Short mmCIF file of C-alpha atoms and ligand atoms in Angstrom, two decimals:
data_model
loop_
_atom_site.label_atom_id
_atom_site.label_comp_id
_atom_site.label_asym_id
_atom_site.label_seq_id
_atom_site.Cartn_x
_atom_site.Cartn_y
_atom_site.Cartn_z
CA MET G 177 1.50 5.21 -21.53
CA THR G 178 -0.66 4.17 -18.55
CA PRO G 179 -1.88 7.27 -16.59
CA LEU G 180 -0.69 7.24 -12.98
CA HIS G 181 -3.94 8.49 -11.53
CA GLU G 182 -7.25 7.17 -12.69
CA ARG G 183 -10.72 8.62 -12.57
CA PRO G 184 -12.91 6.75 -10.14
CA GLY G 185 -15.00 4.09 -11.79
CA LYS G 186 -18.87 4.04 -11.31
CA PRO G 187 -19.59 3.27 -7.66
CA GLU G 188 -20.88 -0.16 -6.92
CA ALA G 189 -24.01 -0.74 -4.85
CA GLY G 190 -23.23 0.04 -1.26
CA ASP G 191 -20.14 2.09 -2.06
CA TRP G 192 -19.63 5.46 -0.41
CA LEU G 193 -20.56 7.43 -3.50
CA ALA G 194 -23.58 5.38 -4.24
CA GLU G 195 -24.98 6.40 -0.88
CA HIS G 196 -23.55 10.00 -0.27
CA GLU G 197 -23.86 13.09 -2.44
CA GLU G 198 -20.38 14.67 -2.47
CA ASP G 199 -19.02 17.29 -4.77
CA GLY G 200 -15.42 16.90 -3.96
CA GLN G 201 -13.10 19.86 -3.17
CA THR G 202 -10.70 21.69 -5.43
CA PHE G 203 -7.50 23.09 -3.93
CA GLU G 204 -8.95 26.64 -4.08
CA GLU G 205 -12.16 25.48 -2.21
CA TRP G 206 -10.03 23.83 0.39
CA LEU G 207 -7.83 26.93 0.90
CA ALA G 208 -10.95 29.22 1.15
CA GLU G 209 -12.08 27.08 4.11
CA LYS G 210 -8.92 28.32 6.03
CA PRO G 211 -8.02 24.71 7.10
CA VAL G 212 -5.82 23.75 10.08
CA VAL G 213 -2.23 23.80 8.72
CA ALA G 214 1.14 23.15 10.40
CA THR G 215 2.97 26.30 11.61
CA PRO G 216 6.39 26.56 13.20
CA GLU G 217 4.73 26.78 16.65
CA ARG G 218 2.29 24.06 15.94
CA ASP G 219 4.04 21.33 13.86
CA HIS G 220 3.83 18.00 15.82
CA LEU G 221 1.48 15.05 15.31
CA TYR G 222 0.88 13.20 18.56
CA ILE G 223 -0.37 9.65 18.83
CA GLN G 224 -2.03 8.50 22.04
CA PRO G 225 -2.18 4.72 22.47
CA LEU G 226 -5.25 3.81 24.38
CA GLY G 227 -6.06 0.41 25.93
CA PRO G 228 -4.47 -2.99 25.30
CA PHE G 229 -2.14 -3.80 22.38
CA SER G 230 -0.72 -7.29 21.50
CA LYS G 231 2.94 -7.28 20.43
CA ALA G 232 2.01 -7.53 16.65
CA GLU G 233 -0.54 -4.70 17.09
CA TRP G 234 2.06 -2.45 18.73
CA ARG G 235 4.33 -3.30 15.77
CA ILE G 236 1.56 -2.06 13.53
CA LEU G 237 1.34 1.16 15.56
CA THR G 238 5.06 1.72 15.32
CA LEU G 239 5.16 1.26 11.61
CA THR G 240 2.12 3.59 11.23
CA VAL G 241 3.97 6.29 13.20
CA ASP G 242 6.87 5.90 10.79
CA PHE G 243 4.64 6.01 7.79
CA MET G 244 2.79 9.10 9.10
CA GLY G 245 6.04 10.86 9.71
CA ARG G 246 7.04 10.37 6.03
CA TYR G 247 3.57 11.12 4.66
CA PHE G 248 3.06 14.36 6.44
CA ASP G 249 6.70 15.25 6.79
CA LEU G 250 6.04 16.38 10.39
CA PRO G 251 7.55 15.06 13.62
CA VAL G 252 5.32 12.31 15.08
CA GLN G 253 5.52 11.65 18.80
CA VAL G 254 3.94 8.74 20.70
CA LEU G 255 2.58 9.82 24.11
CA PRO G 256 2.66 7.52 27.14
CA HIS G 257 0.16 4.77 26.89
CA LEU G 258 -3.26 5.32 28.58
CA PRO G 259 -5.26 2.46 30.12
CA LEU G 260 -8.98 1.98 29.35
CA SER G 261 -9.75 2.98 32.95
CA VAL G 262 -9.60 6.76 31.81
CA ILE G 263 -12.93 6.04 30.14
CA PRO G 264 -15.84 5.75 32.60
CA ALA G 265 -18.23 2.75 32.30
CA ARG G 266 -20.97 5.13 30.86
CA ALA G 267 -18.67 5.80 27.77
CA GLN G 268 -18.14 2.10 27.10
CA ARG G 269 -20.61 -0.53 26.17
CA GLU G 270 -21.14 -4.15 24.94
CA HIS G 271 -22.75 -3.95 21.51
CA PRO G 272 -26.45 -4.94 22.28
CA GLU G 273 -26.49 -7.69 19.55
CA TRP G 274 -22.89 -8.65 18.92
CA GLY G 275 -21.56 -8.31 22.58
CA THR G 276 -18.41 -6.48 21.23
CA HIS G 277 -16.77 -4.22 23.67
CA GLN G 278 -16.88 -0.67 22.40
CA LEU G 279 -15.67 2.83 23.35
CA HIS G 280 -17.61 6.07 22.83
CA THR G 281 -15.75 8.28 20.45
CA THR G 282 -17.22 11.62 21.69
CA TYR G 283 -16.03 11.00 25.12
CA ILE G 284 -12.49 10.12 23.95
CA LEU G 285 -12.32 13.32 21.77
CA ASP G 286 -13.74 15.71 24.35
CA GLN G 287 -12.69 14.28 27.64
CA VAL G 288 -9.53 12.35 27.00
CA LEU G 289 -7.85 14.15 24.26
CA ARG G 290 -8.81 17.72 24.30
CA PRO G 291 -7.54 18.34 27.78
CA ARG G 292 -4.30 16.64 26.89
CA LEU G 293 -3.67 18.48 23.60
CA PRO G 294 -0.07 19.67 23.59
CA LYS G 295 0.64 23.31 22.72
CA ASP G 296 2.68 22.38 19.68
CA ALA G 297 0.24 19.79 18.30
CA VAL G 298 -1.27 20.24 14.83
CA ALA G 299 -3.17 17.01 15.67
CA LEU G 300 -3.57 14.57 18.56
CA ILE G 301 -4.89 11.21 17.68
CA ALA G 302 -5.84 8.31 19.87
CA PHE G 303 -5.12 4.92 18.46
CA THR G 304 -6.76 1.78 20.07
CA THR G 305 -7.50 -1.86 19.35
CA VAL G 306 -10.96 -1.70 20.85
CA ASP G 307 -14.03 -1.09 18.66
CA LEU G 308 -15.62 2.30 18.69
CA TYR G 309 -19.24 3.82 18.50
CA PRO G 310 -20.13 7.49 17.89
CA GLU G 311 -23.63 7.37 19.45
CA PRO G 312 -25.86 4.66 20.85
CA SER G 313 -27.99 4.27 17.71
CA TRP G 314 -24.85 3.43 15.58
CA ASN G 315 -23.39 -0.08 15.35
CA PHE G 316 -19.76 1.11 15.05
CA VAL G 317 -17.23 3.52 13.41
CA PHE G 318 -13.70 2.99 12.24
CA GLY G 319 -12.83 6.36 13.64
CA GLU G 320 -13.88 9.93 14.11
CA ALA G 321 -12.10 13.28 14.10
CA TYR G 322 -12.97 16.99 14.57
CA LEU G 323 -12.18 19.04 11.52
CA ARG G 324 -10.86 22.08 13.51
CA ARG G 325 -10.31 20.97 17.07
CA ARG G 326 -7.17 18.99 16.17
CA VAL G 327 -8.26 15.73 17.95
CA GLY G 328 -9.21 12.41 16.46
CA VAL G 329 -9.51 8.68 17.31
CA TRP G 330 -9.44 5.50 15.30
CA SER G 331 -9.44 1.74 15.92
CA MET G 332 -7.78 -1.15 14.27
CA HIS G 333 -10.23 -3.55 15.77
CA ARG G 334 -11.84 -4.43 12.42
CA PHE G 335 -8.58 -4.62 10.50
CA GLY G 336 -7.82 -8.22 11.23
CA ASP G 337 -5.26 -10.04 13.45
CA PRO G 338 -1.70 -9.11 12.46
CA SER G 339 -0.23 -12.08 14.43
CA GLU G 340 -2.10 -14.53 12.25
CA SER G 341 0.28 -14.67 9.32
CA LYS G 342 2.70 -12.57 7.27
CA GLN G 343 0.01 -11.93 4.68
CA GLU G 344 -2.45 -10.81 7.32
CA PHE G 345 -0.01 -8.57 8.98
CA ARG G 346 0.54 -6.79 5.62
CA THR G 347 -3.21 -6.44 5.20
CA VAL G 348 -3.66 -4.95 8.68
CA LEU G 349 -0.77 -2.60 8.00
CA LEU G 350 -2.14 -1.39 4.78
CA ARG G 351 -5.52 -0.82 6.34
CA THR G 352 -4.09 0.99 9.36
CA ILE G 353 -1.80 3.38 7.43
CA GLY G 354 -4.62 4.06 4.92
CA THR G 355 -6.97 5.00 7.75
CA ALA G 356 -4.45 6.95 9.72
CA THR G 357 -3.47 9.11 6.72
CA HIS G 358 -7.08 9.42 5.47
CA GLU G 359 -8.43 10.51 8.84
CA THR G 360 -5.50 12.83 9.53
CA GLY G 361 -6.11 14.37 6.11
CA HIS G 362 -9.65 15.31 7.31
CA MET G 363 -7.97 16.99 10.33
CA PHE G 364 -6.11 19.18 7.80
CA GLY G 365 -9.54 20.21 6.36
CA MET G 366 -9.46 17.84 3.39
CA ASN G 367 -12.84 16.71 2.29
CA HIS G 368 -13.63 13.48 0.45
CA CYS G 369 -12.17 13.39 -2.98
CA THR G 370 -14.53 12.49 -5.91
CA ALA G 371 -12.17 13.58 -8.72
CA TRP G 372 -9.75 10.65 -8.74
CA GLU G 373 -8.94 7.22 -7.22
CA CYS G 374 -7.34 8.79 -4.09
CA ASN G 375 -6.55 8.06 -0.38
CA MET G 376 -9.07 10.85 0.39
CA ALA G 377 -11.94 9.13 -1.24
CA GLY G 378 -14.70 8.09 1.06
CA SER G 379 -15.36 4.39 1.74
CA ASN G 380 -18.34 2.65 3.32
CA SER G 381 -16.72 -0.67 3.98
CA LEU G 382 -13.38 -2.37 4.48
CA GLU G 383 -13.94 -4.08 1.20
CA GLU G 384 -14.32 -0.71 -0.53
CA ALA G 385 -11.32 0.73 1.36
CA ASP G 386 -9.19 -2.24 0.32
CA ARG G 387 -9.94 -1.53 -3.37
CA GLY G 388 -8.78 2.10 -2.81
CA THR G 389 -5.31 3.51 -3.01
CA LEU G 390 -2.88 4.99 -0.52
CA ALA G 391 -1.79 7.53 -2.97
CA LEU G 392 -3.00 11.19 -2.98
CA CYS G 393 -4.32 12.47 -6.35
CA PRO G 394 -3.12 15.56 -8.22
CA GLU G 395 -5.87 17.63 -6.50
CA CYS G 396 -5.20 16.37 -2.94
CA LEU G 397 -1.41 16.11 -2.82
CA PRO G 398 -1.02 19.94 -3.21
CA LYS G 399 -3.38 20.42 -0.23
CA LEU G 400 -1.20 18.23 1.94
CA LEU G 401 2.04 19.85 0.84
CA TRP G 402 0.47 23.34 1.49
CA ALA G 403 -0.78 22.20 4.95
CA THR G 404 2.52 20.65 6.06
CA GLY G 405 5.08 22.62 4.19
CA GLY G 406 6.25 19.29 2.62
CA ASN G 407 7.86 18.63 -0.65
CA ALA G 408 6.50 16.25 -3.32
CA ARG G 409 9.79 14.61 -4.13
CA ARG G 410 10.73 14.01 -0.52
CA HIS G 411 7.20 12.76 0.25
CA LEU G 412 7.29 10.19 -2.56
CA GLU G 413 10.96 9.14 -1.94
CA ARG G 414 10.32 8.37 1.72
CA LEU G 415 7.05 6.52 1.03
CA ALA G 416 8.74 4.53 -1.69
CA GLU G 417 11.52 3.60 0.82
CA PHE G 418 8.92 2.61 3.48
CA SER G 419 7.06 0.51 0.97
CA ARG G 420 10.28 -1.29 -0.15
CA THR G 421 11.36 -2.01 3.43
CA ASN G 422 7.96 -3.37 4.43
CA GLY G 423 7.17 -5.60 1.51
CA LEU G 424 4.46 -3.33 -0.02
CA ALA G 425 5.44 -4.03 -3.70
CA ASP G 426 2.64 -2.44 -5.50
CA GLU G 427 2.95 0.72 -3.45
CA ALA G 428 6.68 0.78 -3.89
CA ARG G 429 6.20 0.52 -7.77
CA PHE G 430 3.57 3.33 -7.78
CA TYR G 431 5.73 5.77 -5.90
CA ALA G 432 8.76 4.97 -8.11
CA GLN G 433 6.64 5.73 -11.20
CA GLU G 434 5.37 8.87 -9.70
CA LEU G 435 8.91 10.00 -8.97
CA GLU G 436 9.87 9.27 -12.55
CA ALA G 437 6.99 11.32 -13.81
CA ILE G 438 7.88 14.34 -11.65
CA GLY G 439 11.48 13.95 -12.78
CA ARG G 440 10.37 14.04 -16.45
CA ALA G 441 8.29 17.13 -15.62
CA GLY G 442 11.46 18.75 -14.21
CA LEU G 443 9.92 19.26 -10.75
ZN1 ZN Z 136 -13.27 10.07 5.36
ZN1 ZN Z 137 -7.93 13.30 -4.15
#
């Protein structure tokens, strides 16, 4: 029998674990941190579209909202679109070498999102197609989130052009739903996973993230279910259905195997 979850291989040069010391986080350690979890009063995920979107990029956003609803088993609501003019010139820049237009994450988190955080939000996440930087000395970040303040931001700028081809659309979709669920996992207090191949494993590059998996490992899935009040079977069934509908064959196969395994275990 092939195991469903595999232990991570030895990190390659430049990989996250080759450059960062991380111990991982057991379920008990996670719980002891008193992480942000969904409650009946605070059970919505909100997505804040920020800046321009092409038609294909908007389609990616819509599918990501669908995926997140299934993954977290919480209502996901898209807020009215905000223009880039909500960010002053001092919090935007052209990258000094590349000339790429970039937005300052800290401004978005503190000045755009925190004042708009709905009462019933367990998380509010801005989603943009413009590149991001966390501080002037950095080149860029894919995204940034506060672990306790319930706000986060990420960008699909570096994920490719979904209007280029069917194949590229699929790649951009996988990267976007992978990032969306990984980053929102951090917002539920989940640290990087070192125990298994897992969606909560850290990655240093797009190439490393592409080698990774969307699936949560046996240590991280219980954290997610505890944080959201979800159910493993429902989580897997709905993700399998999404994968089948959107041409993600490997993912559909994985979720089907996982369902079979929990069926055998009588769960
Ligand atoms: Zn991370
Ligand atoms: Zn994990």
